[in-house]
Amino acid sequence: LYNPKVGPSVAWAVSRTEPWQSGIALDPMPFQDVGVNVGSAYDPYSNTVTITTTGYYYLEVCLGTMPLKPLDVEMILNGEPGNPAFPGERIAHFLVAGANHTSVATTGRGLIYHLEVNDVLRLRARGTTGVFSDVDKQTSWMGFLLYAYTP
């Protein structure tokens, strides 16, 4: 019999409103528009999410790719931005290796992942990447607690 546990609400939905490309990595990727931030999980100053409740989360990223540019973005768990000695664990990879598209392309995915209190998530874009977004918010990141659970 299904008997879900009820826990505190945790949810975020952020999006970029401008494009980005550079020869150096963007770690963490900043988001200019914070649409939802229930439980204050998303920190707009560090551009990271800090998990406040252990459980299963639904995570989703949608990314716009600039014309004629590849896309290489990772969702990283913990670690220290810019520190190759402690890069964190990659839990999702968003890759469009080809650059033969002449218009904006989009890619993304959703996943369910078990996260612990004080885990920190961030997105990291590789230096060869061309991320596209504008007022239509082609690049966005959201997540929410599905099920509070501590084994």
PDB file of N, CA and C in Angstrom, residues 28-130:
ATOM      1  N   PRO A  28      30.012  28.168 -11.116  1.00  0.00           N
ATOM      2  CA  PRO A  28      28.730  27.655 -11.583  1.00  0.00           C
ATOM      3  C   PRO A  28      28.063  28.601 -12.587  1.00  0.00           C
ATOM      4  N   MET A  29      27.135  28.035 -13.359  1.00  0.00           N
ATOM      5  CA  MET A  29      26.386  28.818 -14.337  1.00  0.00           C
ATOM      6  C   MET A  29      25.383  29.713 -13.608  1.00  0.00           C
ATOM      7  N   PRO A  30      25.407  31.020 -13.874  1.00  0.00           N
ATOM      8  CA  PRO A  30      24.446  31.916 -13.210  1.00  0.00           C
ATOM      9  C   PRO A  30      23.098  31.946 -13.934  1.00  0.00           C
ATOM     10  N   PHE A  31      22.065  32.217 -13.179  1.00  0.00           N
ATOM     11  CA  PHE A  31      20.707  32.371 -13.705  1.00  0.00           C
ATOM     12  C   PHE A  31      20.186  33.715 -13.246  1.00  0.00           C
ATOM     13  N   GLN A  32      19.666  34.500 -14.193  1.00  0.00           N
ATOM     14  CA  GLN A  32      19.241  35.860 -13.881  1.00  0.00           C
ATOM     15  C   GLN A  32      17.824  35.932 -13.312  1.00  0.00           C
ATOM     16  N   ASP A  33      16.980  34.960 -13.632  1.00  0.00           N
ATOM     17  CA  ASP A  33      15.584  35.014 -13.211  1.00  0.00           C
ATOM     18  C   ASP A  33      15.277  33.861 -12.255  1.00  0.00           C
ATOM     19  N   VAL A  34      14.888  34.191 -11.043  1.00  0.00           N
ATOM     20  CA  VAL A  34      14.477  33.186 -10.066  1.00  0.00           C
ATOM     21  C   VAL A  34      12.963  33.242 -10.008  1.00  0.00           C
ATOM     22  N   GLY A  35      12.309  32.232 -10.606  1.00  0.00           N
ATOM     23  CA  GLY A  35      10.857  32.208 -10.663  1.00  0.00           C
ATOM     24  C   GLY A  35      10.228  31.573  -9.433  1.00  0.00           C
ATOM     25  N   VAL A  36      10.866  30.508  -8.928  1.00  0.00           N
ATOM     26  CA  VAL A  36      10.369  29.785  -7.758  1.00  0.00           C
ATOM     27  C   VAL A  36      11.566  29.475  -6.867  1.00  0.00           C
ATOM     28  N   ASN A  37      11.379  29.667  -5.564  1.00  0.00           N
ATOM     29  CA  ASN A  37      12.443  29.319  -4.618  1.00  0.00           C
ATOM     30  C   ASN A  37      11.814  28.981  -3.261  1.00  0.00           C
ATOM     31  N   VAL A  38      11.028  27.924  -3.255  1.00  0.00           N
ATOM     32  CA  VAL A  38      10.346  27.479  -2.040  1.00  0.00           C
ATOM     33  C   VAL A  38      11.354  26.758  -1.159  1.00  0.00           C
ATOM     34  N   GLY A  39      11.442  27.166   0.072  1.00  0.00           N
ATOM     35  CA  GLY A  39      12.412  26.579   0.993  1.00  0.00           C
ATOM     36  C   GLY A  39      13.790  27.198   0.865  1.00  0.00           C
ATOM     37  N   SER A  40      13.929  28.235   0.058  1.00  0.00           N
ATOM     38  CA  SER A  40      15.198  28.960  -0.139  1.00  0.00           C
ATOM     39  C   SER A  40      16.357  28.039  -0.514  1.00  0.00           C
ATOM     40  N   ALA A  41      16.083  27.015  -1.315  1.00  0.00           N
ATOM     41  CA  ALA A  41      17.134  26.081  -1.720  1.00  0.00           C
ATOM     42  C   ALA A  41      18.122  26.723  -2.690  1.00  0.00           C
ATOM     43  N   TYR A  42      17.615  27.542  -3.623  1.00  0.00           N
ATOM     44  CA  TYR A  42      18.492  28.173  -4.614  1.00  0.00           C
ATOM     45  C   TYR A  42      19.081  29.456  -4.039  1.00  0.00           C
ATOM     46  N   ASP A  43      20.394  29.585  -4.125  1.00  0.00           N
ATOM     47  CA  ASP A  43      21.085  30.796  -3.669  1.00  0.00           C
ATOM     48  C   ASP A  43      21.500  31.593  -4.897  1.00  0.00           C
ATOM     49  N   PRO A  44      20.860  32.725  -5.171  1.00  0.00           N
ATOM     50  CA  PRO A  44      21.186  33.496  -6.369  1.00  0.00           C
ATOM     51  C   PRO A  44      22.564  34.159  -6.317  1.00  0.00           C
ATOM     52  N   TYR A  45      23.181  34.212  -5.158  1.00  0.00           N
ATOM     53  CA  TYR A  45      24.510  34.817  -5.042  1.00  0.00           C
ATOM     54  C   TYR A  45      25.612  33.821  -5.379  1.00  0.00           C
ATOM     55  N   SER A  46      25.411  32.555  -5.037  1.00  0.00           N
ATOM     56  CA  SER A  46      26.407  31.525  -5.357  1.00  0.00           C
ATOM     57  C   SER A  46      25.990  30.698  -6.575  1.00  0.00           C
ATOM     58  N   ASN A  47      24.747  30.885  -7.049  1.00  0.00           N
ATOM     59  CA  ASN A  47      24.208  30.124  -8.186  1.00  0.00           C
ATOM     60  C   ASN A  47      24.251  28.624  -7.928  1.00  0.00           C
ATOM     61  N   THR A  48      23.934  28.241  -6.703  1.00  0.00           N
ATOM     62  CA  THR A  48      23.913  26.838  -6.298  1.00  0.00           C
ATOM     63  C   THR A  48      22.605  26.532  -5.582  1.00  0.00           C
ATOM     64  N   VAL A  49      22.318  25.245  -5.466  1.00  0.00           N
ATOM     65  CA  VAL A  49      21.175  24.762  -4.696  1.00  0.00           C
ATOM     66  C   VAL A  49      21.731  23.977  -3.523  1.00  0.00           C
ATOM     67  N   THR A  50      21.301  24.307  -2.315  1.00  0.00           N
ATOM     68  CA  THR A  50      21.668  23.549  -1.120  1.00  0.00           C
ATOM     69  C   THR A  50      20.436  22.791  -0.645  1.00  0.00           C
ATOM     70  N   ILE A  51      20.585  21.489  -0.536  1.00  0.00           N
ATOM     71  CA  ILE A  51      19.476  20.620  -0.167  1.00  0.00           C
ATOM     72  C   ILE A  51      19.202  20.752   1.330  1.00  0.00           C
ATOM     73  N   THR A  52      17.936  21.011   1.652  1.00  0.00           N
ATOM     74  CA  THR A  52      17.539  21.216   3.046  1.00  0.00           C
ATOM     75  C   THR A  52      16.781  20.028   3.630  1.00  0.00           C
ATOM     76  N   THR A  53      16.354  19.096   2.788  1.00  0.00           N
ATOM     77  CA  THR A  53      15.607  17.927   3.231  1.00  0.00           C
ATOM     78  C   THR A  53      16.098  16.704   2.469  1.00  0.00           C
ATOM     79  N   THR A  54      16.500  15.665   3.176  1.00  0.00           N
ATOM     80  CA  THR A  54      16.921  14.423   2.533  1.00  0.00           C
ATOM     81  C   THR A  54      15.730  13.769   1.857  1.00  0.00           C
ATOM     82  N   GLY A  55      15.961  13.298   0.629  1.00  0.00           N
ATOM     83  CA  GLY A  55      14.890  12.607  -0.072  1.00  0.00           C
ATOM     84  C   GLY A  55      15.168  12.481  -1.550  1.00  0.00           C
ATOM     85  N   TYR A  56      14.124  12.098  -2.269  1.00  0.00           N
ATOM     86  CA  TYR A  56      14.206  11.938  -3.725  1.00  0.00           C
ATOM     87  C   TYR A  56      13.704  13.214  -4.384  1.00  0.00           C
ATOM     88  N   TYR A  57      14.516  13.726  -5.305  1.00  0.00           N
ATOM     89  CA  TYR A  57      14.221  14.974  -6.001  1.00  0.00           C
ATOM     90  C   TYR A  57      14.060  14.720  -7.488  1.00  0.00           C
ATOM     91  N   TYR A  58      13.136  15.450  -8.084  1.00  0.00           N
ATOM     92  CA  TYR A  58      13.059  15.500  -9.536  1.00  0.00           C
ATOM     93  C   TYR A  58      13.856  16.720  -9.972  1.00  0.00           C
ATOM     94  N   LEU A  59      14.810  16.524 -10.869  1.00  0.00           N
ATOM     95  CA  LEU A  59      15.685  17.586 -11.367  1.00  0.00           C
ATOM     96  C   LEU A  59      15.526  17.665 -12.874  1.00  0.00           C
ATOM     97  N   GLU A  60      15.450  18.876 -13.417  1.00  0.00           N
ATOM     98  CA  GLU A  60      15.306  19.032 -14.866  1.00  0.00           C
ATOM     99  C   GLU A  60      16.092  20.242 -15.340  1.00  0.00           C
ATOM    100  N   VAL A  61      16.781  20.053 -16.453  1.00  0.00           N
ATOM    101  CA  VAL A  61      17.542  21.128 -17.079  1.00  0.00           C
ATOM    102  C   VAL A  61      17.141  21.189 -18.545  1.00  0.00           C
ATOM    103  N   CYS A  62      16.894  22.387 -19.038  1.00  0.00           N
ATOM    104  CA  CYS A  62      16.654  22.636 -20.457  1.00  0.00           C
ATOM    105  C   CYS A  62      17.690  23.662 -20.890  1.00  0.00           C
ATOM    106  N   LEU A  63      18.387  23.384 -21.989  1.00  0.00           N
ATOM    107  CA  LEU A  63      19.486  24.242 -22.423  1.00  0.00           C
ATOM    108  C   LEU A  63      19.319  24.645 -23.883  1.00  0.00           C
ATOM    109  N   GLY A  64      19.471  25.922 -24.135  1.00  0.00           N
ATOM    110  CA  GLY A  64      19.519  26.416 -25.505  1.00  0.00           C
ATOM    111  C   GLY A  64      20.968  26.435 -25.973  1.00  0.00           C
ATOM    112  N   THR A  65      21.182  26.036 -27.221  1.00  0.00           N
ATOM    113  CA  THR A  65      22.519  26.019 -27.810  1.00  0.00           C
ATOM    114  C   THR A  65      22.614  27.098 -28.875  1.00  0.00           C
ATOM    115  N   MET A  66      23.679  27.874 -28.847  1.00  0.00           N
ATOM    116  CA  MET A  66      23.873  28.909 -29.857  1.00  0.00           C
ATOM    117  C   MET A  66      24.151  28.271 -31.219  1.00  0.00           C
ATOM    118  N   PRO A  67      23.731  28.936 -32.305  1.00  0.00           N
ATOM    119  CA  PRO A  67      24.010  28.396 -33.639  1.00  0.00           C
ATOM    120  C   PRO A  67      25.503  28.165 -33.841  1.00  0.00           C
ATOM    121  N   LEU A  68      25.812  27.054 -34.475  1.00  0.00           N
ATOM    122  CA  LEU A  68      27.177  26.697 -34.858  1.00  0.00           C
ATOM    123  C   LEU A  68      28.114  26.489 -33.662  1.00  0.00           C
ATOM    124  N   LYS A  69      27.546  26.232 -32.495  1.00  0.00           N
ATOM    125  CA  LYS A  69      28.350  25.992 -31.279  1.00  0.00           C
ATOM    126  C   LYS A  69      27.949  24.664 -30.644  1.00  0.00           C
ATOM    127  N   PRO A  70      28.911  23.932 -30.084  1.00  0.00           N
ATOM    128  CA  PRO A  70      28.555  22.742 -29.303  1.00  0.00           C
ATOM    129  C   PRO A  70      28.046  23.156 -27.919  1.00  0.00           C
ATOM    130  N   LEU A  71      27.498  22.188 -27.213  1.00  0.00           N
ATOM    131  CA  LEU A  71      27.007  22.415 -25.855  1.00  0.00           C
ATOM    132  C   LEU A  71      27.560  21.317 -24.965  1.00  0.00           C
ATOM    133  N   ASP A  72      28.144  21.691 -23.841  1.00  0.00           N
ATOM    134  CA  ASP A  72      28.697  20.728 -22.903  1.00  0.00           C
ATOM    135  C   ASP A  72      28.508  21.273 -21.490  1.00  0.00           C
ATOM    136  N   VAL A  73      27.441  20.809 -20.824  1.00  0.00           N
ATOM    137  CA  VAL A  73      27.075  21.288 -19.487  1.00  0.00           C
ATOM    138  C   VAL A  73      26.892  20.070 -18.587  1.00  0.00           C
ATOM    139  N   GLU A  74      27.322  20.201 -17.339  1.00  0.00           N
ATOM    140  CA  GLU A  74      27.202  19.122 -16.370  1.00  0.00           C
ATOM    141  C   GLU A  74      26.449  19.606 -15.138  1.00  0.00           C
ATOM    142  N   MET A  75      25.674  18.711 -14.528  1.00  0.00           N
ATOM    143  CA  MET A  75      25.120  18.975 -13.210  1.00  0.00           C
ATOM    144  C   MET A  75      26.063  18.316 -12.210  1.00  0.00           C
ATOM    145  N   ILE A  76      26.567  19.112 -11.280  1.00  0.00           N
ATOM    146  CA  ILE A  76      27.603  18.675 -10.352  1.00  0.00           C
ATOM    147  C   ILE A  76      27.042  18.625  -8.934  1.00  0.00           C
ATOM    148  N   LEU A  77      27.374  17.548  -8.233  1.00  0.00           N
ATOM    149  CA  LEU A  77      26.996  17.381  -6.834  1.00  0.00           C
ATOM    150  C   LEU A  77      28.219  17.619  -5.962  1.00  0.00           C
ATOM    151  N   ASN A  78      28.108  18.582  -5.058  1.00  0.00           N
ATOM    152  CA  ASN A  78      29.170  18.937  -4.115  1.00  0.00           C
ATOM    153  C   ASN A  78      30.426  19.397  -4.854  1.00  0.00           C
ATOM    154  N   GLY A  79      31.573  19.305  -4.263  1.00  0.00           N
ATOM    155  CA  GLY A  79      32.795  19.801  -4.878  1.00  0.00           C
ATOM    156  C   GLY A  79      32.949  21.304  -4.697  1.00  0.00           C
ATOM    157  N   GLU A  80      34.040  21.829  -5.243  1.00  0.00           N
ATOM    158  CA  GLU A  80      34.343  23.253  -5.153  1.00  0.00           C
ATOM    159  C   GLU A  80      34.515  23.808  -6.551  1.00  0.00           C
ATOM    160  N   PRO A  81      33.697  24.792  -6.934  1.00  0.00           N
ATOM    161  CA  PRO A  81      33.834  25.379  -8.270  1.00  0.00           C
ATOM    162  C   PRO A  81      35.253  25.871  -8.533  1.00  0.00           C
ATOM    163  N   GLY A  82      35.784  25.516  -9.697  1.00  0.00           N
ATOM    164  CA  GLY A  82      37.113  25.970 -10.089  1.00  0.00           C
ATOM    165  C   GLY A  82      38.266  25.254  -9.425  1.00  0.00           C
ATOM    166  N   ASN A  83      38.006  24.261  -8.584  1.00  0.00           N
ATOM    167  CA  ASN A  83      39.071  23.544  -7.893  1.00  0.00           C
ATOM    168  C   ASN A  83      39.222  22.147  -8.502  1.00  0.00           C
ATOM    169  N   PRO A  84      40.229  21.935  -9.363  1.00  0.00           N
ATOM    170  CA  PRO A  84      40.379  20.621  -9.997  1.00  0.00           C
ATOM    171  C   PRO A  84      40.689  19.501  -9.009  1.00  0.00           C
ATOM    172  N   ALA A  85      41.154  19.825  -7.810  1.00  0.00           N
ATOM    173  CA  ALA A  85      41.431  18.798  -6.808  1.00  0.00           C
ATOM    174  C   ALA A  85      40.142  18.265  -6.175  1.00  0.00           C
ATOM    175  N   PHE A  86      39.062  19.051  -6.216  1.00  0.00           N
ATOM    176  CA  PHE A  86      37.783  18.643  -5.635  1.00  0.00           C
ATOM    177  C   PHE A  86      36.645  19.124  -6.537  1.00  0.00           C
ATOM    178  N   PRO A  87      36.536  18.514  -7.744  1.00  0.00           N
ATOM    179  CA  PRO A  87      35.572  19.018  -8.725  1.00  0.00           C
ATOM    180  C   PRO A  87      34.121  18.673  -8.425  1.00  0.00           C
ATOM    181  N   GLY A  88      33.866  17.657  -7.602  1.00  0.00           N
ATOM    182  CA  GLY A  88      32.511  17.204  -7.348  1.00  0.00           C
ATOM    183  C   GLY A  88      32.157  16.024  -8.237  1.00  0.00           C
ATOM    184  N   GLU A  89      30.972  15.472  -8.027  1.00  0.00           N
ATOM    185  CA  GLU A  89      30.508  14.307  -8.777  1.00  0.00           C
ATOM    186  C   GLU A  89      29.526  14.740  -9.859  1.00  0.00           C
ATOM    187  N   ARG A  90      29.783  14.338 -11.088  1.00  0.00           N
ATOM    188  CA  ARG A  90      28.861  14.648 -12.180  1.00  0.00           C
ATOM    189  C   ARG A  90      27.678  13.689 -12.088  1.00  0.00           C
ATOM    190  N   ILE A  91      26.467  14.236 -11.938  1.00  0.00           N
ATOM    191  CA  ILE A  91      25.288  13.374 -11.866  1.00  0.00           C
ATOM    192  C   ILE A  91      24.448  13.451 -13.138  1.00  0.00           C
ATOM    193  N   ALA A  92      24.727  14.408 -14.004  1.00  0.00           N
ATOM    194  CA  ALA A  92      24.051  14.487 -15.301  1.00  0.00           C
ATOM    195  C   ALA A  92      24.953  15.237 -16.266  1.00  0.00           C
ATOM    196  N   HIS A  93      24.881  14.852 -17.540  1.00  0.00           N
ATOM    197  CA  HIS A  93      25.708  15.462 -18.578  1.00  0.00           C
ATOM    198  C   HIS A  93      24.802  15.805 -19.750  1.00  0.00           C
ATOM    199  N   PHE A  94      24.893  17.023 -20.220  1.00  0.00           N
ATOM    200  CA  PHE A  94      24.096  17.511 -21.339  1.00  0.00           C
ATOM    201  C   PHE A  94      25.070  17.865 -22.452  1.00  0.00           C
ATOM    202  N   LEU A  95      25.051  17.090 -23.530  1.00  0.00           N
ATOM    203  CA  LEU A  95      26.065  17.234 -24.573  1.00  0.00           C
ATOM    204  C   LEU A  95      25.422  17.282 -25.952  1.00  0.00           C
ATOM    205  N   VAL A  96      25.745  18.325 -26.698  1.00  0.00           N
ATOM    206  CA  VAL A  96      25.460  18.412 -28.126  1.00  0.00           C
ATOM    207  C   VAL A  96      26.821  18.637 -28.764  1.00  0.00           C
ATOM    208  N   ALA A  97      27.439  17.537 -29.225  1.00  0.00           N
ATOM    209  CA  ALA A  97      28.823  17.606 -29.697  1.00  0.00           C
ATOM    210  C   ALA A  97      28.931  18.302 -31.045  1.00  0.00           C
ATOM    211  N   GLY A  98      27.948  18.135 -31.908  1.00  0.00           N
ATOM    212  CA  GLY A  98      28.012  18.729 -33.241  1.00  0.00           C
ATOM    213  C   GLY A  98      27.727  20.211 -33.212  1.00  0.00           C
ATOM    214  N   ALA A  99      28.326  20.915 -34.139  1.00  0.00           N
ATOM    215  CA  ALA A  99      28.106  22.355 -34.260  1.00  0.00           C
ATOM    216  C   ALA A  99      27.529  22.676 -35.637  1.00  0.00           C
ATOM    217  N   ASN A 100      26.904  21.682 -36.279  1.00  0.00           N
ATOM    218  CA  ASN A 100      26.404  21.888 -37.639  1.00  0.00           C
ATOM    219  C   ASN A 100      24.941  22.324 -37.671  1.00  0.00           C
ATOM    220  N   HIS A 101      24.443  22.904 -36.605  1.00  0.00           N
ATOM    221  CA  HIS A 101      23.088  23.442 -36.587  1.00  0.00           C
ATOM    222  C   HIS A 101      23.178  24.951 -36.792  1.00  0.00           C
ATOM    223  N   THR A 102      22.340  25.468 -37.682  1.00  0.00           N
ATOM    224  CA  THR A 102      22.436  26.879 -38.056  1.00  0.00           C
ATOM    225  C   THR A 102      21.455  27.766 -37.297  1.00  0.00           C
ATOM    226  N   SER A 103      20.696  27.180 -36.416  1.00  0.00           N
ATOM    227  CA  SER A 103      19.784  27.975 -35.593  1.00  0.00           C
ATOM    228  C   SER A 103      19.889  27.493 -34.146  1.00  0.00           C
ATOM    229  N   VAL A 104      19.156  28.153 -33.281  1.00  0.00           N
ATOM    230  CA  VAL A 104      19.164  27.767 -31.877  1.00  0.00           C
ATOM    231  C   VAL A 104      18.573  26.360 -31.748  1.00  0.00           C
ATOM    232  N   ALA A 105      19.249  25.512 -31.015  1.00  0.00           N
ATOM    233  CA  ALA A 105      18.758  24.166 -30.723  1.00  0.00           C
ATOM    234  C   ALA A 105      18.578  24.050 -29.214  1.00  0.00           C
ATOM    235  N   THR A 106      17.726  23.152 -28.788  1.00  0.00           N
ATOM    236  CA  THR A 106      17.553  22.929 -27.350  1.00  0.00           C
ATOM    237  C   THR A 106      17.721  21.457 -27.035  1.00  0.00           C
ATOM    238  N   THR A 107      18.199  21.213 -25.824  1.00  0.00           N
ATOM    239  CA  THR A 107      18.323  19.856 -25.309  1.00  0.00           C
ATOM    240  C   THR A 107      18.059  19.906 -23.821  1.00  0.00           C
ATOM    241  N   GLY A 108      17.817  18.778 -23.243  1.00  0.00           N
ATOM    242  CA  GLY A 108      17.593  18.735 -21.807  1.00  0.00           C
ATOM    243  C   GLY A 108      17.203  17.346 -21.361  1.00  0.00           C
ATOM    244  N   ARG A 109      17.005  17.224 -20.079  1.00  0.00           N
ATOM    245  CA  ARG A 109      16.564  15.952 -19.525  1.00  0.00           C
ATOM    246  C   ARG A 109      16.113  16.145 -18.092  1.00  0.00           C
ATOM    247  N   GLY A 110      15.369  15.180 -17.624  1.00  0.00           N
ATOM    248  CA  GLY A 110      14.952  15.149 -16.244  1.00  0.00           C
ATOM    249  C   GLY A 110      15.466  13.880 -15.603  1.00  0.00           C
ATOM    250  N   LEU A 111      15.667  13.908 -14.303  1.00  0.00           N
ATOM    251  CA  LEU A 111      16.096  12.723 -13.594  1.00  0.00           C
ATOM    252  C   LEU A 111      15.612  12.779 -12.152  1.00  0.00           C
ATOM    253  N   ILE A 112      15.512  11.612 -11.540  1.00  0.00           N
ATOM    254  CA  ILE A 112      15.179  11.501 -10.123  1.00  0.00           C
ATOM    255  C   ILE A 112      16.442  11.059  -9.415  1.00  0.00           C
ATOM    256  N   TYR A 113      16.791  11.772  -8.341  1.00  0.00           N
ATOM    257  CA  TYR A 113      18.060  11.524  -7.661  1.00  0.00           C
ATOM    258  C   TYR A 113      17.866  11.663  -6.159  1.00  0.00           C
ATOM    259  N   HIS A 114      18.470  10.771  -5.392  1.00  0.00           N
ATOM    260  CA  HIS A 114      18.419  10.858  -3.931  1.00  0.00           C
ATOM    261  C   HIS A 114      19.495  11.820  -3.456  1.00  0.00           C
ATOM    262  N   LEU A 115      19.087  12.828  -2.704  1.00  0.00           N
ATOM    263  CA  LEU A 115      20.011  13.834  -2.196  1.00  0.00           C
ATOM    264  C   LEU A 115      19.897  13.920  -0.681  1.00  0.00           C
ATOM    265  N   GLU A 116      20.999  14.287  -0.049  1.00  0.00           N
ATOM    266  CA  GLU A 116      21.079  14.382   1.412  1.00  0.00           C
ATOM    267  C   GLU A 116      21.111  15.850   1.844  1.00  0.00           C
ATOM    268  N   VAL A 117      20.713  16.094   3.091  1.00  0.00           N
ATOM    269  CA  VAL A 117      20.804  17.443   3.657  1.00  0.00           C
ATOM    270  C   VAL A 117      22.229  17.969   3.475  1.00  0.00           C
ATOM    271  N   ASN A 118      22.352  19.206   3.058  1.00  0.00           N
ATOM    272  CA  ASN A 118      23.602  19.934   2.831  1.00  0.00           C
ATOM    273  C   ASN A 118      24.331  19.536   1.553  1.00  0.00           C
ATOM    274  N   ASP A 119      23.774  18.634   0.741  1.00  0.00           N
ATOM    275  CA  ASP A 119      24.329  18.449  -0.599  1.00  0.00           C
ATOM    276  C   ASP A 119      24.165  19.754  -1.363  1.00  0.00           C
ATOM    277  N   VAL A 120      25.127  20.042  -2.242  1.00  0.00           N
ATOM    278  CA  VAL A 120      25.083  21.268  -3.031  1.00  0.00           C
ATOM    279  C   VAL A 120      25.144  20.893  -4.509  1.00  0.00           C
ATOM    280  N   LEU A 121      24.207  21.444  -5.288  1.00  0.00           N
ATOM    281  CA  LEU A 121      24.148  21.232  -6.732  1.00  0.00           C
ATOM    282  C   LEU A 121      24.513  22.507  -7.459  1.00  0.00           C
ATOM    283  N   ARG A 122      25.137  22.334  -8.623  1.00  0.00           N
ATOM    284  CA  ARG A 122      25.412  23.470  -9.492  1.00  0.00           C
ATOM    285  C   ARG A 122      25.509  22.956 -10.921  1.00  0.00           C
ATOM    286  N   LEU A 123      25.395  23.877 -11.878  1.00  0.00           N
ATOM    287  CA  LEU A 123      25.622  23.552 -13.279  1.00  0.00           C
ATOM    288  C   LEU A 123      26.948  24.146 -13.696  1.00  0.00           C
ATOM    289  N   ARG A 124      27.700  23.383 -14.503  1.00  0.00           N
ATOM    290  CA  ARG A 124      29.005  23.830 -14.995  1.00  0.00           C
ATOM    291  C   ARG A 124      29.009  23.704 -16.517  1.00  0.00           C
ATOM    292  N   ALA A 125      29.329  24.804 -17.199  1.00  0.00           N
ATOM    293  CA  ALA A 125      29.430  24.816 -18.658  1.00  0.00           C
ATOM    294  C   ALA A 125      30.902  24.806 -19.058  1.00  0.00           C
ATOM    295  N   ARG A 126      31.258  23.902 -19.949  1.00  0.00           N
ATOM    296  CA  ARG A 126      32.640  23.835 -20.453  1.00  0.00           C
ATOM    297  C   ARG A 126      32.940  25.053 -21.314  1.00  0.00           C
ATOM    298  N   GLY A 127      34.207  25.371 -21.471  1.00  0.00           N
ATOM    299  CA  GLY A 127      34.627  26.576 -22.176  1.00  0.00           C
ATOM    300  C   GLY A 127      34.291  26.622 -23.649  1.00  0.00           C
ATOM    301  N   THR A 128      34.054  25.494 -24.293  1.00  0.00           N
ATOM    302  CA  THR A 128      33.727  25.489 -25.718  1.00  0.00           C
ATOM    303  C   THR A 128      32.237  25.688 -25.978  1.00  0.00           C
ATOM    304  N   THR A 129      31.471  25.801 -24.926  1.00  0.00           N
ATOM    305  CA  THR A 129      30.016  25.815 -25.012  1.00  0.00           C
ATOM    306  C   THR A 129      29.467  27.171 -25.419  1.00  0.00           C
ATOM    307  N   GLY A 130      28.375  27.130 -26.184  1.00  0.00           N
ATOM    308  CA  GLY A 130      27.601  28.328 -26.490  1.00  0.00           C
ATOM    309  C   GLY A 130      26.194  28.144 -25.950  1.00  0.00           C
TER     310      GLY A 130
END
